[in-house]
Tab-separated table of C-alpha atoms in Angstrom:
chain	number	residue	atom	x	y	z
A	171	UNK	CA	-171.638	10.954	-97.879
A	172	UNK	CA	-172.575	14.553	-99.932
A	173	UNK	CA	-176.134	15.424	-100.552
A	174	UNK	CA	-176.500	17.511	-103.121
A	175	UNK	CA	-179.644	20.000	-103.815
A	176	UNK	CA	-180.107	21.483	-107.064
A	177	UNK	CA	-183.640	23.404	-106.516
A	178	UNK	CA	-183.190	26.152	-109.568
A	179	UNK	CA	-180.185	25.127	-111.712
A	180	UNK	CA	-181.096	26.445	-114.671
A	181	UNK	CA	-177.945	25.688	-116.416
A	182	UNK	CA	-178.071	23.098	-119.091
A	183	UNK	CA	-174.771	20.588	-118.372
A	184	UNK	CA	-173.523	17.731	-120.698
A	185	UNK	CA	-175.904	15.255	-121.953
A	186	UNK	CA	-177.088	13.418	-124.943
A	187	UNK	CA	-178.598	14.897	-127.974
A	188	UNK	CA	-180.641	12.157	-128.029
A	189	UNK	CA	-182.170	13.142	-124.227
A	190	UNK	CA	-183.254	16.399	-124.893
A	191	UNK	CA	-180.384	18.220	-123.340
A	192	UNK	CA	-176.655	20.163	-124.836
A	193	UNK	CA	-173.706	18.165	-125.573
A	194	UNK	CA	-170.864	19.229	-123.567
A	195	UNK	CA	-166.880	19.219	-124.983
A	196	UNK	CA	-166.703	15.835	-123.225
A	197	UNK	CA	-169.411	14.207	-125.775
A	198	UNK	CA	-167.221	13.886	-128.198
A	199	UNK	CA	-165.920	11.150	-126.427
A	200	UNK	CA	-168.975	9.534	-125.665
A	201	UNK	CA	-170.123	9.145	-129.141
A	202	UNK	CA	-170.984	5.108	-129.203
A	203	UNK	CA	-174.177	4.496	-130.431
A	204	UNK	CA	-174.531	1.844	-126.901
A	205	UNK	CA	-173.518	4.970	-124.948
A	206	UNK	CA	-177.157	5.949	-125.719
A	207	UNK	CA	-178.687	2.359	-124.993
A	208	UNK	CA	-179.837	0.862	-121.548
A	209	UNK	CA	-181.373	-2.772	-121.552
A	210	UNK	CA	-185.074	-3.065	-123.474
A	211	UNK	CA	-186.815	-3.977	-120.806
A	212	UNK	CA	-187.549	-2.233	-117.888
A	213	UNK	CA	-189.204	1.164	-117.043
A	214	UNK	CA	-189.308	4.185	-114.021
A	215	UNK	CA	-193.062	4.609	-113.178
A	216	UNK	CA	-192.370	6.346	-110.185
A	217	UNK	CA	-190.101	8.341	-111.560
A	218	UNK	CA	-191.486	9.122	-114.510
A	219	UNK	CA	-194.415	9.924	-113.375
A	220	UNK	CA	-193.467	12.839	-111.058
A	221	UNK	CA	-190.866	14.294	-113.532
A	222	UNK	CA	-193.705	14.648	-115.718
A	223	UNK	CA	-196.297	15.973	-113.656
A	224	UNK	CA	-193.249	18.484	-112.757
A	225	UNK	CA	-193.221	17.245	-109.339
A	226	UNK	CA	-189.853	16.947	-106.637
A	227	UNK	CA	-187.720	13.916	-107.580
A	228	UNK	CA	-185.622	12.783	-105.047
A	229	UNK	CA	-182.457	10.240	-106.465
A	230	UNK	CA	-180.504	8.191	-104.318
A	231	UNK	CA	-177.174	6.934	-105.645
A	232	UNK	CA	-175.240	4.260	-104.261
A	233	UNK	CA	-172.232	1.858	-105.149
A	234	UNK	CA	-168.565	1.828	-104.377
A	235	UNK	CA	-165.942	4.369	-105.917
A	236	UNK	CA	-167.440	5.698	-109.376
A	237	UNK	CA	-170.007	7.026	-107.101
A	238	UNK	CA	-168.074	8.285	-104.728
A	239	UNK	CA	-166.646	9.960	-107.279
A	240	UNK	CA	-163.029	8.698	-107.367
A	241	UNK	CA	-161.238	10.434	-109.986
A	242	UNK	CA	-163.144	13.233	-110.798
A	243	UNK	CA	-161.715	16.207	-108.966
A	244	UNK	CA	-164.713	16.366	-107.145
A	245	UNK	CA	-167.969	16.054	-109.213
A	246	UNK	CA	-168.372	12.229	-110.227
A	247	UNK	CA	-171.125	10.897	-111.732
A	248	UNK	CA	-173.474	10.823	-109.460
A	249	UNK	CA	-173.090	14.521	-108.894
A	250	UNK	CA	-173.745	15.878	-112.072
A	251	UNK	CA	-177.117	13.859	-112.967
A	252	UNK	CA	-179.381	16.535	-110.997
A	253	UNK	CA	-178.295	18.577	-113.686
A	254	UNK	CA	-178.580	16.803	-116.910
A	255	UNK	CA	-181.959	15.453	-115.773
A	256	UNK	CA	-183.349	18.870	-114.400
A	257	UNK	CA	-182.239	20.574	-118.006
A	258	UNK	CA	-185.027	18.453	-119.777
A	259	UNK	CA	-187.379	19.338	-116.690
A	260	UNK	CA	-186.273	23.182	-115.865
A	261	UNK	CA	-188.853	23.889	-113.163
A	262	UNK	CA	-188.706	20.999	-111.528
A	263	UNK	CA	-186.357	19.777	-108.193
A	264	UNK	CA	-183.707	17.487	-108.325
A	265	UNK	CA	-182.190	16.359	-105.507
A	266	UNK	CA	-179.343	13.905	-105.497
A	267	UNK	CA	-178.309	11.967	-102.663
A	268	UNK	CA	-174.781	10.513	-103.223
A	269	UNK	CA	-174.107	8.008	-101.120
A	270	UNK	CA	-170.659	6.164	-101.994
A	271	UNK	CA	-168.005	4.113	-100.121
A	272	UNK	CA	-164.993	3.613	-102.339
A	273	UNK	CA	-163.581	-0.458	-102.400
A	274	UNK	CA	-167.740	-1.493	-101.463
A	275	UNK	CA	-169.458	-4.723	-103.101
A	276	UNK	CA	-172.897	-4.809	-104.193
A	277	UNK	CA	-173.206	-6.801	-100.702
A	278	UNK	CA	-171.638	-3.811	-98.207
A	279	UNK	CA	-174.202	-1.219	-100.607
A	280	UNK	CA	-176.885	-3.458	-100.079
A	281	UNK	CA	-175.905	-3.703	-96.217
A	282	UNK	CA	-176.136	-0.227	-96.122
A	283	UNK	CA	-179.341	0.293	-98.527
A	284	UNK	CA	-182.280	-0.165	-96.191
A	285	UNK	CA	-181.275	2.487	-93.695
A	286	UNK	CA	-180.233	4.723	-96.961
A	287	UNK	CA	-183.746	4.156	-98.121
A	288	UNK	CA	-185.804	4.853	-94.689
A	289	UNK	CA	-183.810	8.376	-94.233
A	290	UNK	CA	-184.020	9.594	-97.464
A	291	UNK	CA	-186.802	8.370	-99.070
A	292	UNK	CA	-186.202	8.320	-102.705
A	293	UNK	CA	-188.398	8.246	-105.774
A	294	UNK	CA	-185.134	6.804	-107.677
A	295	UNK	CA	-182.254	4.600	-106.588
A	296	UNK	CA	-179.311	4.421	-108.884
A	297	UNK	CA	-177.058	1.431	-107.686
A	298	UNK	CA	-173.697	1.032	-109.572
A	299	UNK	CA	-172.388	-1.943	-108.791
A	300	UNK	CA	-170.327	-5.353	-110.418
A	301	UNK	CA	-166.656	-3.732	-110.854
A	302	UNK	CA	-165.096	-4.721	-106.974
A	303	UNK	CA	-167.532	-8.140	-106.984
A	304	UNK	CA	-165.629	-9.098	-110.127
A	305	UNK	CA	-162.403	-8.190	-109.194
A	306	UNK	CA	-162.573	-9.315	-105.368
A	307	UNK	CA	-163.533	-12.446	-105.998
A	308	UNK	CA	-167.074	-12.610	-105.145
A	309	UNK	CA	-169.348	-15.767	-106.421
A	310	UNK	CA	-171.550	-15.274	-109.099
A	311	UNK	CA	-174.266	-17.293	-106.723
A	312	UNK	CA	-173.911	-14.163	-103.513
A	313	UNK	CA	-173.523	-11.491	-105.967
A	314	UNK	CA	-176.674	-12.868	-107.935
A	315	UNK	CA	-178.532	-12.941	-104.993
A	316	UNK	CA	-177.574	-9.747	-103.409
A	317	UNK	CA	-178.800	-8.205	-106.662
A	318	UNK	CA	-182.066	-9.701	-105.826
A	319	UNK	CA	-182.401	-8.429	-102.247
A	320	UNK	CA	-181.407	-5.091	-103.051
A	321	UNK	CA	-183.965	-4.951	-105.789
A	322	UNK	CA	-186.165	-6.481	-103.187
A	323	UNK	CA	-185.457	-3.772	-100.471
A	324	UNK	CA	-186.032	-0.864	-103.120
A	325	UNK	CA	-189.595	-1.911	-104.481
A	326	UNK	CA	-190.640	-2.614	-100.816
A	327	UNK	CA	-189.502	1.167	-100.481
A	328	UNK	CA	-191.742	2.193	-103.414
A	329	UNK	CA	-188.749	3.385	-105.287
A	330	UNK	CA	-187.557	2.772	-108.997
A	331	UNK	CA	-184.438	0.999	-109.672
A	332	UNK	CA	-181.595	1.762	-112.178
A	333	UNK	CA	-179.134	-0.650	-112.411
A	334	UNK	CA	-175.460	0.530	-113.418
A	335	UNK	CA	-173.052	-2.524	-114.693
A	336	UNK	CA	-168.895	-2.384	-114.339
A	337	UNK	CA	-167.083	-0.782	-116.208
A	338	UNK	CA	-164.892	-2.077	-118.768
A	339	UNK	CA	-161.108	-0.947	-117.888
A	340	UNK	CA	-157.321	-2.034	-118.426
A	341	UNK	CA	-158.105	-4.371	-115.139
A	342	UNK	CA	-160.941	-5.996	-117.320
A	343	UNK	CA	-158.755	-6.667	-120.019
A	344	UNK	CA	-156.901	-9.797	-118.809
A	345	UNK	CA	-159.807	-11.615	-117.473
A	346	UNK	CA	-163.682	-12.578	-118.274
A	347	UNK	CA	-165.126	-12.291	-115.160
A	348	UNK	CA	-166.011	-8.402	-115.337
A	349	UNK	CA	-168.327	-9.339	-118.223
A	350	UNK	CA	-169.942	-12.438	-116.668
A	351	UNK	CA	-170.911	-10.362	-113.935
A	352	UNK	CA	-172.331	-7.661	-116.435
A	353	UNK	CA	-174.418	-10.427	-117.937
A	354	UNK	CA	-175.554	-11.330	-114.647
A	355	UNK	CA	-176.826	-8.070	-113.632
A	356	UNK	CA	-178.510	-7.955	-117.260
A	357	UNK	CA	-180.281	-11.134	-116.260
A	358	UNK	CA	-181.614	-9.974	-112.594
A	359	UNK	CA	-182.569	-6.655	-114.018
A	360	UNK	CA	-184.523	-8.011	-116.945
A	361	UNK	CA	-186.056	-10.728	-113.921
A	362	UNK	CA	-187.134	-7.746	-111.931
A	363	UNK	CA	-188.172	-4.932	-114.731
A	364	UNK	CA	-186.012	-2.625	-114.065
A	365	UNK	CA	-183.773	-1.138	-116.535
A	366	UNK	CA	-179.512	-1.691	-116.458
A	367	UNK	CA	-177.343	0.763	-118.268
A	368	UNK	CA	-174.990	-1.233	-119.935
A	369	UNK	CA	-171.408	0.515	-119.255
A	370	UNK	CA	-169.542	-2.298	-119.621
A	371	UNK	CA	-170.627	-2.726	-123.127
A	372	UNK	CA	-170.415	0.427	-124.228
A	373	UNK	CA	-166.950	1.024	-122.941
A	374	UNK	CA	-165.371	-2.234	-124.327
A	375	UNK	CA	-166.995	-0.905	-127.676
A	376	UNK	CA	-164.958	1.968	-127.287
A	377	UNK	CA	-161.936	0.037	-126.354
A	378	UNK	CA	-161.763	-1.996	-129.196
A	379	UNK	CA	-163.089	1.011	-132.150
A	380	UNK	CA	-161.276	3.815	-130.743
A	381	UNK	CA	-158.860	3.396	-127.840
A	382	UNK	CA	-157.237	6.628	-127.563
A	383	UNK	CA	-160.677	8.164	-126.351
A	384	UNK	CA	-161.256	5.087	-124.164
A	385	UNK	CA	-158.039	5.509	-122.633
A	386	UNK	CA	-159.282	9.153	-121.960
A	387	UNK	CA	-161.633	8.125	-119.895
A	388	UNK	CA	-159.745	5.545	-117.611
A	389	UNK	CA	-157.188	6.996	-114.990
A	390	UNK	CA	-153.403	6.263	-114.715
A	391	UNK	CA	-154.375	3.164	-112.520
A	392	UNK	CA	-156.213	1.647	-115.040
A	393	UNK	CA	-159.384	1.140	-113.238
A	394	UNK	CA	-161.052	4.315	-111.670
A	395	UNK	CA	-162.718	6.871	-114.108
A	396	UNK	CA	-161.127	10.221	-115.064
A	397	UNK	CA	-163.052	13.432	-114.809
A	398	UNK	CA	-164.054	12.662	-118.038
A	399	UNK	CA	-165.010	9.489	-117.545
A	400	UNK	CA	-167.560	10.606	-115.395
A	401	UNK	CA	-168.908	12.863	-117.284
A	402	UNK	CA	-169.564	10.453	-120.147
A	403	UNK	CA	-170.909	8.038	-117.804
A	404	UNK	CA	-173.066	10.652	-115.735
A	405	UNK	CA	-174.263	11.374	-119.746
A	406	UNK	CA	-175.005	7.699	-119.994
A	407	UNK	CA	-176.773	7.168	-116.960
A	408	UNK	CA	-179.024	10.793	-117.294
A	409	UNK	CA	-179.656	10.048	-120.587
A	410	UNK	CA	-181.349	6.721	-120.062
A	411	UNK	CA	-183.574	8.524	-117.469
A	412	UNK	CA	-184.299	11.280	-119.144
A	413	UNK	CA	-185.384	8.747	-122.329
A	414	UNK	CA	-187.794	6.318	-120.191
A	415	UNK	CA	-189.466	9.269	-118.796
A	416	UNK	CA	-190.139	10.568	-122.233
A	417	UNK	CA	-191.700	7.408	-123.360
């Protein structure tokens, strides 16, 4: 597991336009207008709160691979948010806690979430989750309800909750169960109030209106995320943040 500090970064990384924050080379591959969307419902109090009163926000991430950061040469997702969110907040601390095991279901992350949640202590968790459930065979009835103990376990921490869904990939392509399991997150999100950034969505958008830049973004194996990938998708998931604080 890294934890990463980012106290005074005052350099402005990738992001949306739409956020508040500079557009890096990668954007122009993250140009879908559902790139920029997370589900209606749902907000960050917490969260929000403390990024606007310039106060210390602490992020957890958690989930299997993508978070982990599979693919990326070394700075996934999860590693670059501190800076995209601290750009719109300059004097304020991020600190990112990645905490990702690569082949996990949203079961083994949830296993591991309470203990995660007593040591760190975090105003935010970001839980990325759906992609090995769907592809490992996992019932929609345990990976429904393990949605709803880990959302559980995080509001009886007195933390926010950001839901990330699978992504869409060349494994997704031959099958519907990656999507049902989007939908299902969608569902226990919306149940719960807290907000689900929609990746599979936006990436099967992409598939299917411009595939050579989602092929960019999906590695040789046709499943993990390539360094770009994860910067679009650590654009995604800052950007929705960064929006639902501003409201």
């Amino acid at each position: 597991m890294l934890r990463l500090r980012l106290p005074h970064l005052g350099i402005a990384l990738a992001a949306f336009a739409a956020a508040g924050i500079a557009p890096s080379p990668a954007s122009a591959l993250c140009n879908v207008p559902s790139l920029a969307t997370a589900t209606a419902s749902g907000s960050l109090p917490r969260t929000s709160a403390r990024l606007k009163a310039r106060q210390p926000v602490r992020i957890l991430a958690i989930g299997s691979s993508t978070t982990a950061g599979v693919g990326s040469g070394g700075a996934g997702f999860a590693h670059r948010l501190g800076p995209m969110v601290k750009a719109r907040w300059p004097d304020t601390t991020v600190e990112v806690v990645v905490s990702g095991v690569s082949g996990e279901t949203a079961s083994g992350a949830a296993g591991r979430l309470r203990a995660e949640l007593a040591q760190h202590q975090p105003v935010l968790v970001v839980w990325q989750l759906g992609t090995n459930d769907a592809n490992f065979g996992v019932s929609a009835e345990s990976f429904r309800a393990t949605i709803a103990g880990g959302l559980a376990a995080i509001r009886a921490a007195n933390a926010d909750a950001l839901l990330v869904d699978p992504q869409f990939s060349r494994w997704a392509e031959g099958g519907t169960r990656t999507g049902e399991f989007a939908a299902i997150i969608a569902q226990e999100g919306a149940r719960a109030g807290v907000p689900v950034v929609r990746r599979y969505q936006a990436m099967f958008h992409l598939a299917q209106s411009n595939r050579p830049a989602f092929d960019g973004l999906i590695s040789f194996d046709g499943l993990h995320l390539t360094a770009t990938g994860h910067d679009c998708m650590a654009q995604q998931v800052a950007g929705t943040i960064v929006r639902i604080a501003r409201r």
